[in-house]
CSV table of C-alpha atoms and ligand atoms in Angstrom, one decimal:
chain,number,residue,atom,x,y,z
A,1,UNK,CA,-11.3,140.8,163.6
A,2,UNK,CA,-9.2,140.8,166.8
A,3,UNK,CA,-7.9,137.4,167.9
A,4,UNK,CA,-6.5,137.2,171.4
A,5,UNK,CA,-4.9,134.4,173.4
A,6,UNK,CA,-5.3,134.5,177.1
A,7,UNK,CA,-5.3,132.2,180.2
A,8,UNK,CA,-8.4,133.3,182.1
A,9,UNK,CA,-12.1,133.6,181.4
A,10,UNK,CA,-14.0,136.8,181.3
A,11,UNK,CA,-17.5,136.2,182.5
A,12,UNK,CA,-19.3,138.9,180.5
A,13,UNK,CA,-18.4,137.6,177.1
A,14,UNK,CA,-20.1,134.7,175.4
A,15,UNK,CA,-18.3,131.4,175.9
A,16,UNK,CA,-17.8,128.7,173.3
A,17,UNK,CA,-16.9,125.3,174.5
A,18,UNK,CA,-15.9,122.4,172.3
A,19,UNK,CA,-17.1,118.9,173.0
A,20,UNK,CA,-14.5,116.7,171.6
A,21,UNK,CA,-15.2,113.0,171.1
A,22,UNK,CA,-11.8,111.5,170.9
A,23,UNK,CA,-8.6,113.4,171.4
A,24,UNK,CA,-6.3,111.6,173.8
A,25,UNK,CA,-8.8,112.2,176.6
A,26,UNK,CA,-8.6,115.9,176.1
A,27,UNK,CA,-12.0,117.7,176.2
A,28,UNK,CA,-12.4,121.4,177.1
A,29,UNK,CA,-16.0,120.6,178.2
A,30,UNK,CA,-14.7,118.6,181.2
A,31,UNK,CA,-13.9,121.9,182.9
A,32,UNK,CA,-17.6,122.7,182.9
A,33,UNK,CA,-19.2,119.8,184.9
A,34,UNK,CA,-22.6,121.6,185.2
A,35,UNK,CA,-23.0,121.6,181.5
A,36,UNK,CA,-22.3,117.9,181.3
A,37,UNK,CA,-24.9,117.4,184.1
A,38,UNK,CA,-27.5,119.5,182.4
A,39,UNK,CA,-27.2,118.2,178.8
A,40,UNK,CA,-27.0,114.8,177.2
A,41,UNK,CA,-24.3,115.5,174.7
A,42,UNK,CA,-22.5,113.1,172.5
A,43,UNK,CA,-19.8,115.4,171.0
A,44,UNK,CA,-20.6,114.3,167.5
A,45,UNK,CA,-20.2,116.6,164.6
A,46,UNK,CA,-22.5,119.6,164.2
A,47,UNK,CA,-24.1,119.1,167.6
A,48,UNK,CA,-24.9,122.6,168.8
A,49,UNK,CA,-26.6,123.9,171.9
A,50,UNK,CA,-26.8,127.3,173.6
A,51,UNK,CA,-27.2,127.7,177.3
A,52,UNK,CA,-27.9,130.9,179.3
A,53,UNK,CA,-26.9,131.8,182.9
A,54,UNK,CA,-24.8,128.8,183.7
A,55,UNK,CA,-21.4,128.4,185.5
A,56,UNK,CA,-21.4,132.2,185.8
A,57,UNK,CA,-21.5,132.9,182.1
A,58,UNK,CA,-24.4,134.7,180.6
A,59,UNK,CA,-24.3,132.7,177.4
A,60,UNK,CA,-22.5,129.5,176.4
A,61,UNK,CA,-22.5,127.8,173.0
A,62,UNK,CA,-21.5,124.2,173.0
A,63,UNK,CA,-20.2,122.8,169.8
A,64,UNK,CA,-19.8,119.1,169.0
A,65,UNK,CA,-16.4,118.8,167.5
A,66,UNK,CA,-16.2,115.1,166.5
A,67,UNK,CA,-12.8,113.6,166.7
A,68,UNK,CA,-10.7,116.6,165.8
A,69,UNK,CA,-7.7,114.6,164.6
A,70,UNK,CA,-6.7,116.0,161.3
A,71,UNK,CA,-5.5,119.5,160.6
A,72,UNK,CA,-8.5,120.3,158.5
A,73,UNK,CA,-11.0,119.1,161.2
A,74,UNK,CA,-9.4,121.7,163.5
A,75,UNK,CA,-9.7,124.4,160.9
A,76,UNK,CA,-13.3,123.4,160.1
A,77,UNK,CA,-14.2,123.6,163.8
A,78,UNK,CA,-12.7,127.1,163.8
A,79,UNK,CA,-15.1,128.0,160.9
A,80,UNK,CA,-18.0,126.4,162.8
A,81,UNK,CA,-17.2,128.4,165.9
A,82,UNK,CA,-17.4,131.5,163.7
A,83,UNK,CA,-20.7,130.4,162.3
A,84,UNK,CA,-22.4,129.6,165.6
A,85,UNK,CA,-21.2,132.9,167.2
A,86,UNK,CA,-21.1,135.4,164.4
A,87,UNK,CA,-23.9,137.4,166.0
A,88,UNK,CA,-22.2,137.7,169.3
A,89,UNK,CA,-20.0,140.8,169.5
A,90,UNK,CA,-17.2,139.2,171.5
A,91,UNK,CA,-16.6,135.6,172.4
A,92,UNK,CA,-14.1,133.5,174.2
A,93,UNK,CA,-13.3,129.9,173.2
A,94,UNK,CA,-12.3,127.4,175.7
A,95,UNK,CA,-9.4,125.4,174.4
A,96,UNK,CA,-8.3,123.8,177.7
A,97,UNK,CA,-6.0,120.9,177.2
A,98,UNK,CA,-5.3,121.5,173.5
A,99,UNK,CA,-1.8,121.9,172.2
A,100,UNK,CA,-0.5,125.3,170.9
A,101,UNK,CA,-0.5,124.0,167.3
A,102,UNK,CA,-4.1,122.8,167.6
A,103,UNK,CA,-5.3,126.1,169.1
A,104,UNK,CA,-3.5,128.0,166.3
A,105,UNK,CA,-5.1,125.8,163.6
A,106,UNK,CA,-8.6,126.4,165.1
A,107,UNK,CA,-7.9,130.2,165.2
A,108,UNK,CA,-6.7,130.0,161.6
A,109,UNK,CA,-9.8,128.1,160.5
A,110,UNK,CA,-11.9,130.7,162.3
A,111,UNK,CA,-10.2,133.6,160.5
A,112,UNK,CA,-10.5,131.9,157.1
A,113,UNK,CA,-14.2,131.1,157.7
A,114,UNK,CA,-14.9,134.7,158.9
A,115,UNK,CA,-14.2,136.2,155.5
A,116,UNK,CA,-17.0,138.0,153.8
A,117,UNK,CA,-17.2,140.4,150.9
A,118,UNK,CA,-19.8,143.0,151.8
A,119,UNK,CA,-18.4,146.1,150.1
A,120,UNK,CA,-21.3,146.5,147.7
A,121,UNK,CA,-24.1,145.9,150.3
A,122,UNK,CA,-25.6,149.2,151.2
A,123,UNK,CA,-27.6,147.6,154.0
A,124,UNK,CA,-25.2,146.0,156.4
A,125,UNK,CA,-27.5,144.8,159.1
A,126,UNK,CA,-27.3,141.2,157.9
A,127,UNK,CA,-23.5,141.1,158.3
A,128,UNK,CA,-21.8,139.5,161.3
A,129,UNK,CA,-21.2,141.4,164.5
A,130,UNK,CA,-18.4,139.3,165.9
A,131,UNK,CA,-15.2,141.3,166.2
A,132,UNK,CA,-13.2,139.9,169.0
A,133,UNK,CA,-12.3,136.3,169.8
A,134,UNK,CA,-10.2,135.2,172.8
A,135,UNK,CA,-8.8,131.7,173.0
A,136,UNK,CA,-8.6,130.6,176.6
A,137,UNK,CA,-6.5,127.7,177.8
A,138,UNK,CA,-3.1,126.8,179.3
A,139,UNK,CA,-1.3,126.7,176.0
A,140,UNK,CA,-3.0,129.7,174.6
A,141,UNK,CA,-0.2,132.3,174.9
A,142,UNK,CA,2.1,129.8,173.3
A,143,UNK,CA,-0.3,129.4,170.4
A,144,UNK,CA,0.0,133.0,169.5
A,145,UNK,CA,3.3,132.6,167.8
A,146,UNK,CA,2.1,129.8,165.6
A,147,UNK,CA,-1.0,131.8,164.8
A,148,UNK,CA,0.8,135.0,163.9
A,149,UNK,CA,2.5,133.1,161.1
A,150,UNK,CA,-0.7,131.5,159.9
A,151,UNK,CA,-2.4,134.9,160.0
A,152,UNK,CA,0.1,136.2,157.5
A,153,UNK,CA,-1.0,133.5,155.1
A,154,UNK,CA,-4.7,134.2,155.8
A,155,UNK,CA,-4.0,137.9,154.9
A,156,UNK,CA,-2.6,136.7,151.5
A,157,UNK,CA,-5.7,134.5,151.0
A,158,UNK,CA,-8.0,137.4,151.8
A,159,UNK,CA,-6.3,139.6,149.3
A,160,UNK,CA,-6.7,136.9,146.7
A,161,UNK,CA,-10.4,136.4,147.6
A,162,UNK,CA,-11.1,140.2,147.5
A,163,UNK,CA,-9.6,140.4,144.0
A,164,UNK,CA,-11.6,137.4,142.7
A,165,UNK,CA,-14.8,138.7,144.2
A,166,UNK,CA,-14.4,142.2,142.8
A,167,UNK,CA,-16.5,142.8,139.7
A,168,UNK,CA,-14.6,143.4,136.4
A,169,UNK,CA,-16.0,147.0,135.9
A,170,UNK,CA,-14.0,147.9,139.0
A,171,UNK,CA,-11.1,145.5,138.9
A,172,UNK,CA,-9.6,146.4,135.5
A,173,UNK,CA,-6.0,145.5,134.6
A,174,UNK,CA,-5.0,149.0,135.7
A,175,UNK,CA,-6.7,148.6,139.1
A,176,UNK,CA,-5.0,145.3,139.5
A,177,UNK,CA,-1.6,147.0,138.9
A,178,UNK,CA,-2.5,149.5,141.6
A,179,UNK,CA,-3.1,146.6,144.0
A,180,UNK,CA,0.3,145.1,143.1
A,181,UNK,CA,2.0,148.4,143.7
A,182,UNK,CA,0.5,148.3,147.2
A,183,UNK,CA,2.9,145.4,148.1
A,184,UNK,CA,5.9,147.7,147.9
A,185,UNK,CA,5.3,148.7,151.5
A,186,UNK,CA,6.0,145.1,152.5
A,187,UNK,CA,9.4,145.2,150.9
A,188,UNK,CA,8.3,143.8,147.6
A,189,UNK,CA,9.9,145.6,144.6
A,190,UNK,CA,7.1,146.2,142.0
A,191,UNK,CA,7.7,146.9,138.4
A,192,UNK,CA,5.0,147.5,135.8
A,193,UNK,CA,5.2,147.1,132.1
A,194,UNK,CA,2.7,149.1,130.0
A,195,UNK,CA,1.6,148.5,126.5
A,196,UNK,CA,4.4,150.5,124.9
A,197,UNK,CA,7.0,148.5,126.9
A,198,UNK,CA,5.2,145.2,126.2
A,199,UNK,CA,5.3,146.1,122.4
A,200,UNK,CA,9.0,146.8,122.6
A,201,UNK,CA,9.6,143.5,124.3
A,202,UNK,CA,7.6,141.7,121.6
A,203,UNK,CA,4.9,140.4,123.9
A,204,UNK,CA,2.4,140.3,121.0
A,205,UNK,CA,0.5,137.2,122.1
A,206,UNK,CA,-0.5,138.9,125.4
A,207,UNK,CA,-1.2,142.2,123.7
A,208,UNK,CA,-3.4,140.5,121.0
A,209,UNK,CA,-5.7,139.3,123.7
A,210,UNK,CA,-6.2,142.7,125.2
A,211,UNK,CA,-6.5,144.6,122.0
A,212,UNK,CA,-10.3,144.2,121.9
A,213,UNK,CA,-10.7,145.9,125.3
A,214,UNK,CA,-11.0,149.6,126.1
A,215,UNK,CA,-8.9,148.7,129.2
A,216,UNK,CA,-5.2,148.7,128.7
A,217,UNK,CA,-3.1,145.6,129.2
A,218,UNK,CA,-0.2,145.3,131.7
A,219,UNK,CA,2.3,143.0,133.2
A,220,UNK,CA,3.1,143.4,136.8
A,221,UNK,CA,6.3,142.0,138.3
A,222,UNK,CA,6.8,141.6,142.0
A,223,UNK,CA,10.2,140.7,143.4
A,224,UNK,CA,10.7,139.6,147.0
A,225,UNK,CA,14.3,138.9,147.9
A,226,UNK,CA,14.4,137.3,151.4
A,227,UNK,CA,17.5,135.2,150.8
A,228,UNK,CA,21.0,135.7,149.4
A,229,UNK,CA,21.1,137.4,146.0
A,230,UNK,CA,22.8,134.3,144.6
A,231,UNK,CA,19.9,132.0,145.5
A,232,UNK,CA,17.8,131.3,142.4
A,233,UNK,CA,14.2,132.5,142.8
A,234,UNK,CA,10.9,130.7,142.7
A,235,UNK,CA,9.0,132.3,139.9
A,236,UNK,CA,5.2,132.3,140.0
A,237,UNK,CA,3.2,133.4,137.0
A,238,UNK,CA,-0.5,134.1,137.1
A,239,UNK,CA,-3.2,134.4,134.4
A,240,UNK,CA,-4.9,137.7,135.1
A,241,UNK,CA,-7.8,138.0,132.6
A,242,UNK,CA,-9.9,140.5,134.5
A,243,UNK,CA,-12.9,139.5,132.4
A,244,UNK,CA,-13.1,136.8,129.8
A,245,UNK,CA,-16.0,137.4,127.4
A,246,UNK,CA,-14.3,135.1,124.9
A,247,UNK,CA,-13.5,137.9,122.5
A,248,UNK,CA,-14.9,137.5,119.0
A,249,UNK,CA,-15.4,133.8,119.8
A,250,UNK,CA,-17.9,135.2,122.3
A,251,UNK,CA,-19.0,133.0,125.2
A,252,UNK,CA,-22.7,132.1,125.6
A,253,UNK,CA,-24.4,134.6,128.0
A,254,UNK,CA,-25.5,132.0,130.6
A,255,UNK,CA,-23.0,132.1,133.5
A,256,UNK,CA,-20.7,134.6,131.7
A,257,UNK,CA,-20.7,136.7,134.8
A,258,UNK,CA,-18.5,134.0,136.4
A,259,UNK,CA,-15.7,135.0,134.0
A,260,UNK,CA,-14.8,137.9,136.4
A,261,UNK,CA,-12.9,135.1,138.2
A,262,UNK,CA,-10.6,134.5,135.3
A,263,UNK,CA,-7.8,136.3,137.2
A,264,UNK,CA,-7.8,133.6,139.9
A,265,UNK,CA,-4.3,132.6,138.9
A,266,UNK,CA,-3.0,136.2,139.2
A,267,UNK,CA,-4.8,136.6,142.5
A,268,UNK,CA,-3.1,133.4,143.9
A,269,UNK,CA,0.2,134.8,142.9
A,270,UNK,CA,-0.3,138.3,144.4
A,271,UNK,CA,-1.8,136.7,147.5
A,272,UNK,CA,1.2,134.3,147.9
A,273,UNK,CA,3.6,137.3,147.5
A,274,UNK,CA,1.7,139.1,150.3
A,275,UNK,CA,1.8,136.0,152.6
A,276,UNK,CA,5.5,135.4,151.9
A,277,UNK,CA,6.6,138.9,152.4
A,278,UNK,CA,4.4,139.4,155.5
A,279,UNK,CA,6.0,136.4,157.2
A,280,UNK,CA,9.4,137.5,156.0
A,281,UNK,CA,10.3,134.3,154.3
A,282,UNK,CA,14.0,133.6,153.8
A,283,UNK,CA,13.6,132.9,150.1
A,284,UNK,CA,13.7,134.7,146.8
A,285,UNK,CA,10.3,134.8,145.0
A,286,UNK,CA,9.2,136.5,141.9
A,287,UNK,CA,5.6,137.0,141.0
A,288,UNK,CA,4.5,137.9,137.5
A,289,UNK,CA,1.0,138.8,136.5
A,290,UNK,CA,-0.4,138.9,132.9
A,291,UNK,CA,-3.2,141.4,133.2
A,292,UNK,CA,-5.6,141.8,130.3
A,293,UNK,CA,-9.3,141.9,129.5
A,294,UNK,CA,-10.7,139.6,126.7
A,295,UNK,CA,-13.5,141.5,124.9
A,296,UNK,CA,-15.1,141.6,121.4
A,297,UNK,CA,-14.6,144.9,119.6
A,298,UNK,CA,-13.7,146.3,116.2
A,299,UNK,CA,-10.1,146.2,117.2
A,300,UNK,CA,-10.2,142.7,118.7
A,301,UNK,CA,-8.1,139.8,117.4
A,302,UNK,CA,-10.0,137.5,115.1
A,303,UNK,CA,-10.0,133.7,114.6
A,304,UNK,CA,-7.5,133.0,111.9
A,305,UNK,CA,-5.1,135.8,112.9
A,306,UNK,CA,-1.4,134.9,113.3
A,307,UNK,CA,0.7,136.6,115.9
A,308,UNK,CA,4.4,136.4,116.7
A,309,UNK,CA,5.0,135.7,120.4
A,310,UNK,CA,7.9,137.0,122.4
A,311,UNK,CA,9.7,133.7,122.0
A,312,UNK,CA,9.7,134.2,118.2
A,313,UNK,CA,7.2,131.3,117.7
A,314,UNK,CA,4.1,132.2,115.7
A,315,UNK,CA,0.6,131.3,116.9
A,316,UNK,CA,-2.5,130.9,114.7
A,317,UNK,CA,-5.5,132.0,116.7
A,318,UNK,CA,-8.2,129.4,116.1
A,319,UNK,CA,-10.4,130.5,119.0
A,320,UNK,CA,-10.1,133.9,120.7
A,321,UNK,CA,-11.6,132.3,123.8
A,322,UNK,CA,-8.4,130.3,124.3
A,323,UNK,CA,-6.7,133.5,125.5
A,324,UNK,CA,-5.2,132.5,128.8
A,325,UNK,CA,-2.5,130.4,127.1
A,326,UNK,CA,-1.5,133.4,124.9
A,327,UNK,CA,-1.1,135.6,127.9
A,328,UNK,CA,0.9,133.0,129.8
A,329,UNK,CA,3.1,132.2,126.8
A,330,UNK,CA,4.7,135.6,126.7
A,331,UNK,CA,4.9,135.8,130.5
A,332,UNK,CA,6.7,132.5,130.6
A,333,UNK,CA,9.2,133.7,127.9
A,334,UNK,CA,9.7,136.9,129.8
A,335,UNK,CA,10.6,135.3,133.1
A,336,UNK,CA,13.1,132.9,131.4
A,337,UNK,CA,14.8,135.7,129.7
A,338,UNK,CA,14.9,137.9,132.8
A,339,UNK,CA,15.6,135.5,135.6
A,340,UNK,CA,17.4,132.2,136.5
A,341,UNK,CA,14.4,130.5,138.1
A,342,UNK,CA,14.8,127.7,140.6
A,343,UNK,CA,11.5,126.6,139.1
A,344,UNK,CA,8.5,128.3,137.3
A,345,UNK,CA,5.0,127.6,138.4
A,346,UNK,CA,2.1,129.1,136.5
A,347,UNK,CA,-1.5,129.2,137.8
A,348,UNK,CA,-4.5,129.8,135.6
A,349,UNK,CA,-8.2,129.3,135.3
A,350,UNK,CA,-7.2,127.9,131.9
A,351,UNK,CA,-9.8,125.4,130.7
A,352,UNK,CA,-13.4,124.3,131.2
A,353,UNK,CA,-12.0,120.9,130.3
A,354,UNK,CA,-10.1,120.8,133.5
A,355,UNK,CA,-13.4,121.2,135.4
A,356,UNK,CA,-14.9,118.5,133.4
A,357,UNK,CA,-12.0,116.2,134.3
A,358,UNK,CA,-11.6,116.9,138.1
A,359,UNK,CA,-14.6,118.9,139.1
A,360,UNK,CA,-14.3,121.2,142.0
A,361,UNK,CA,-12.1,118.9,144.1
A,362,UNK,CA,-8.7,119.1,142.5
A,363,UNK,CA,-6.7,121.4,140.4
A,364,UNK,CA,-4.6,119.7,137.7
A,365,UNK,CA,-0.8,119.8,137.9
A,366,UNK,CA,1.1,119.5,134.6
A,367,UNK,CA,4.8,120.0,134.2
A,368,UNK,CA,8.2,118.8,133.0
A,369,UNK,CA,9.8,117.8,136.3
A,370,UNK,CA,8.4,115.0,138.5
A,371,UNK,CA,10.2,116.2,141.6
A,372,UNK,CA,8.6,119.7,141.3
A,373,UNK,CA,5.2,118.2,140.7
A,374,UNK,CA,5.5,116.0,143.7
A,375,UNK,CA,6.7,118.9,145.9
A,376,UNK,CA,3.7,121.0,144.8
A,377,UNK,CA,1.2,118.2,145.4
A,378,UNK,CA,2.8,117.6,148.8
A,379,UNK,CA,2.6,121.3,149.7
A,380,UNK,CA,-1.1,121.2,148.6
A,381,UNK,CA,-1.7,118.2,150.8
A,382,UNK,CA,-0.3,119.9,153.8
A,383,UNK,CA,-2.5,122.9,153.2
A,384,UNK,CA,-5.6,120.9,152.2
A,385,UNK,CA,-5.6,122.3,148.6
A,386,UNK,CA,-6.4,119.5,146.3
A,387,UNK,CA,-3.9,118.9,143.4
A,388,UNK,CA,-3.8,116.0,141.1
A,389,UNK,CA,-1.1,115.0,138.5
A,390,UNK,CA,-2.0,115.3,134.9
A,391,UNK,CA,-0.1,114.0,131.8
A,392,UNK,CA,2.0,115.8,129.2
A,393,UNK,CA,2.7,113.7,126.1
A,394,UNK,CA,3.9,114.1,122.5
A,395,UNK,CA,0.4,113.2,121.3
A,396,UNK,CA,-1.2,116.3,122.9
A,397,UNK,CA,1.6,118.4,121.6
A,398,UNK,CA,1.1,117.2,118.0
A,399,UNK,CA,-2.6,118.3,118.2
A,400,UNK,CA,-1.6,121.9,118.3
A,401,UNK,CA,0.5,121.9,115.1
A,402,UNK,CA,-0.8,124.6,112.7
A,403,UNK,CA,-0.9,124.5,108.9
A,404,UNK,CA,0.4,128.0,108.5
A,405,UNK,CA,2.1,129.0,111.8
A,406,UNK,CA,4.3,127.2,114.4
A,407,UNK,CA,1.2,126.3,116.4
A,408,UNK,CA,-2.4,127.0,116.9
A,409,UNK,CA,-4.1,128.0,120.1
A,410,UNK,CA,-6.5,125.1,120.4
A,411,UNK,CA,-6.4,121.3,120.0
A,412,UNK,CA,-9.2,118.9,119.0
A,413,UNK,CA,-12.4,118.3,120.8
A,414,UNK,CA,-11.0,116.2,123.6
A,415,UNK,CA,-8.4,116.6,126.3
A,416,UNK,CA,-8.6,120.4,126.3
A,417,UNK,CA,-6.7,120.8,129.6
A,418,UNK,CA,-3.9,118.7,128.2
A,419,UNK,CA,-3.5,120.4,124.9
A,420,UNK,CA,-3.6,123.7,126.7
A,421,UNK,CA,-0.7,122.5,128.9
A,422,UNK,CA,1.1,121.3,125.8
A,423,UNK,CA,0.8,124.8,124.3
A,424,UNK,CA,2.4,126.3,127.4
A,425,UNK,CA,5.1,123.6,127.3
A,426,UNK,CA,6.2,124.9,123.9
A,427,UNK,CA,7.4,128.2,125.6
A,428,UNK,CA,9.6,126.4,128.2
A,429,UNK,CA,13.3,126.1,127.4
A,430,UNK,CA,15.0,122.7,127.8
A,431,UNK,CA,16.3,122.3,131.4
A,432,UNK,CA,13.9,124.8,133.0
A,433,UNK,CA,11.9,123.2,135.7
A,434,UNK,CA,8.2,124.2,135.2
A,435,UNK,CA,4.8,123.3,136.5
A,436,UNK,CA,1.4,124.5,135.3
A,437,UNK,CA,-1.6,124.5,137.7
A,438,UNK,CA,-5.0,124.6,135.9
A,439,UNK,CA,-7.2,125.9,138.7
A,440,UNK,CA,-10.4,126.5,136.6
A,441,UNK,CA,-12.5,124.4,139.0
A,442,UNK,CA,-11.0,125.8,142.2
A,443,UNK,CA,-11.1,129.5,142.0
A,444,UNK,CA,-14.8,129.9,143.0
A,445,UNK,CA,-16.7,128.2,145.8
A,446,UNK,CA,-20.4,127.8,144.9
A,447,UNK,CA,-21.7,126.1,148.0
A,448,UNK,CA,-19.7,127.5,150.9
A,449,UNK,CA,-17.5,125.4,153.3
A,450,UNK,CA,-16.5,126.1,156.9
A,451,UNK,CA,-13.2,127.7,156.0
A,452,UNK,CA,-14.2,128.8,152.5
A,453,UNK,CA,-17.3,131.0,152.3
A,454,UNK,CA,-19.1,131.3,148.9
A,455,UNK,CA,-17.2,133.3,146.3
A,456,UNK,CA,-13.5,133.7,145.6
A,457,UNK,CA,-11.5,131.0,147.2
A,458,UNK,CA,-7.9,132.3,147.0
A,459,UNK,CA,-7.0,128.8,145.8
A,460,UNK,CA,-3.2,128.4,145.4
A,461,UNK,CA,-2.0,131.0,147.9
A,462,UNK,CA,-1.4,128.4,150.6
A,463,UNK,CA,0.2,125.9,148.3
A,464,UNK,CA,2.6,128.4,146.9
A,465,UNK,CA,3.4,129.7,150.4
A,466,UNK,CA,3.9,126.2,151.7
A,467,UNK,CA,6.1,125.2,148.8
A,468,UNK,CA,8.4,128.1,149.7
A,469,UNK,CA,8.2,127.2,153.4
A,470,UNK,CA,9.1,123.6,152.8
A,471,UNK,CA,12.1,124.7,150.7
A,472,UNK,CA,13.2,127.1,153.5
A,473,UNK,CA,13.2,124.2,155.9
A,474,UNK,CA,15.0,121.9,153.5
A,475,UNK,CA,18.0,124.3,153.1
A,476,UNK,CA,18.3,125.2,156.7
B,1,BES,N1,-11.3,131.1,131.3
B,1,BES,C1,-11.7,130.1,130.4
B,1,BES,C2,-11.7,128.7,131.1
B,1,BES,C3,-12.8,128.5,132.1
B,1,BES,C4,-14.0,128.1,131.7
B,1,BES,C5,-12.5,128.6,133.5
B,1,BES,C6,-15.0,127.9,132.7
B,1,BES,C7,-13.5,128.4,134.4
B,1,BES,C8,-14.7,128.0,134.0
B,1,BES,C9,-10.7,130.0,129.2
B,1,BES,O1,-10.2,131.2,128.8
B,1,BES,C10,-11.5,129.4,128.1
B,1,BES,O2,-12.4,130.1,127.7
B,1,BES,N2,-11.1,128.2,127.7
B,1,BES,C11,-11.8,127.6,126.6
B,1,BES,C12,-10.8,127.0,125.7
B,1,BES,C13,-11.3,126.5,124.4
B,1,BES,C14,-11.8,127.6,123.5
B,1,BES,C15,-10.2,125.7,123.6
B,1,BES,C16,-12.7,126.5,127.2
B,1,BES,O3,-12.2,125.9,128.1
B,1,BES,O4,-13.8,126.3,126.7
B,2,MN,MN1,-11.4,132.1,127.4
B,3,ZN,ZN1,-10.1,132.7,130.2
């Protein structure tokens, strides 16, 4: 979609006017007195009307915008503008009186809300026609700069959404690797480890998960160096289970199709790498993806197996469906051996227990460093991605002691998100700052929201980007 910023109206395009209830006396509708005369509007949320042949415009949509005070209300109105006008080919939105930041936020919301995944629809006539949006107002041309930056982030979110929506017969670990390689044209150095190399490195926990799949396992490493070489990098690690059937501990069939989104963590990481490199961030950021498929097969790992992880610690596999932590464990070891991270943040659709605890409102944030946790939560707040602190304690850690190996891959019946985090914590060296985001409830949107259509959310892209952005500002 083309987004333009201009300062005059074009009378042939449909016009969208916002009716704002309370924003320091600013209301674009005031420029159209005939509309006010003709209609009895309150400006409250979701009030919609469409007029034809008025004030020289062939068609005008008027959208009640409520109070438009918070950032998310601006973004939501962007999403609603898209919704009301998606069947017009080309629209102009009156943003008279609004600040450049507010205009950019509305445009950002519109872009995020306009996303759709129609690749597999052979009949496209239901899909939206809108392909050009012009924002018209005195601060519009100024808004362009703010928007250009936000649009980089939206492109990262879209990549993540596309990957999450893509079915697992198409998006195999190998295909994911191809997508990662695509970032090299943005100045990201991409390195791929195949099964032979993973074996040599001793990443047996990750390989054990993939051994029941006909699709080969990979680790993809993306390096973006936007700051001095000496500056320690942020390291992001993503769980990329392209399909989680559970393995021999097979999942029940009801809802199993959802498990194509079990690479939501890896999508967030690659999406963030795209956003960060597109906006040419002045920071060093490494993204690492553990890409495997968890399937039952004659070669699949079994409950009771013991595997030696790259760290040297042994794992007794109690449940092959607790696979994400095994994939992450080796990736976490790898990044600590290879880099000197400023901090490590892993993202994973790790446990159903996380969804039981926080539903679809917040992802849980675990970790060993309060400052890092706070910075992540703050970054999430700024970007309206819900994140909530979760506990790490010795008691959870004790639950994963094994009788025959160093640890087992599941805890007891309760606190599954916390015992999973404790498991990951065993792979973090003393003194390394680390956080784990369990995004199980956040990767998929079931209902549809103004800036998040149904399907893959791309959750985490904006928080990771914002964390880096905040850091860039703090060292300036
Ligand atoms: N990918 C799932 C977690 C998940 C479940 C995410 C539902 C989103 C929705 C993970 O690999 C898994 O299967 N976890 C098990 C762990 C258990 C066997 C200890 C779970 O949560 O049931
Ligand atoms: Mn699983
Ligand atoms: Zn999983």
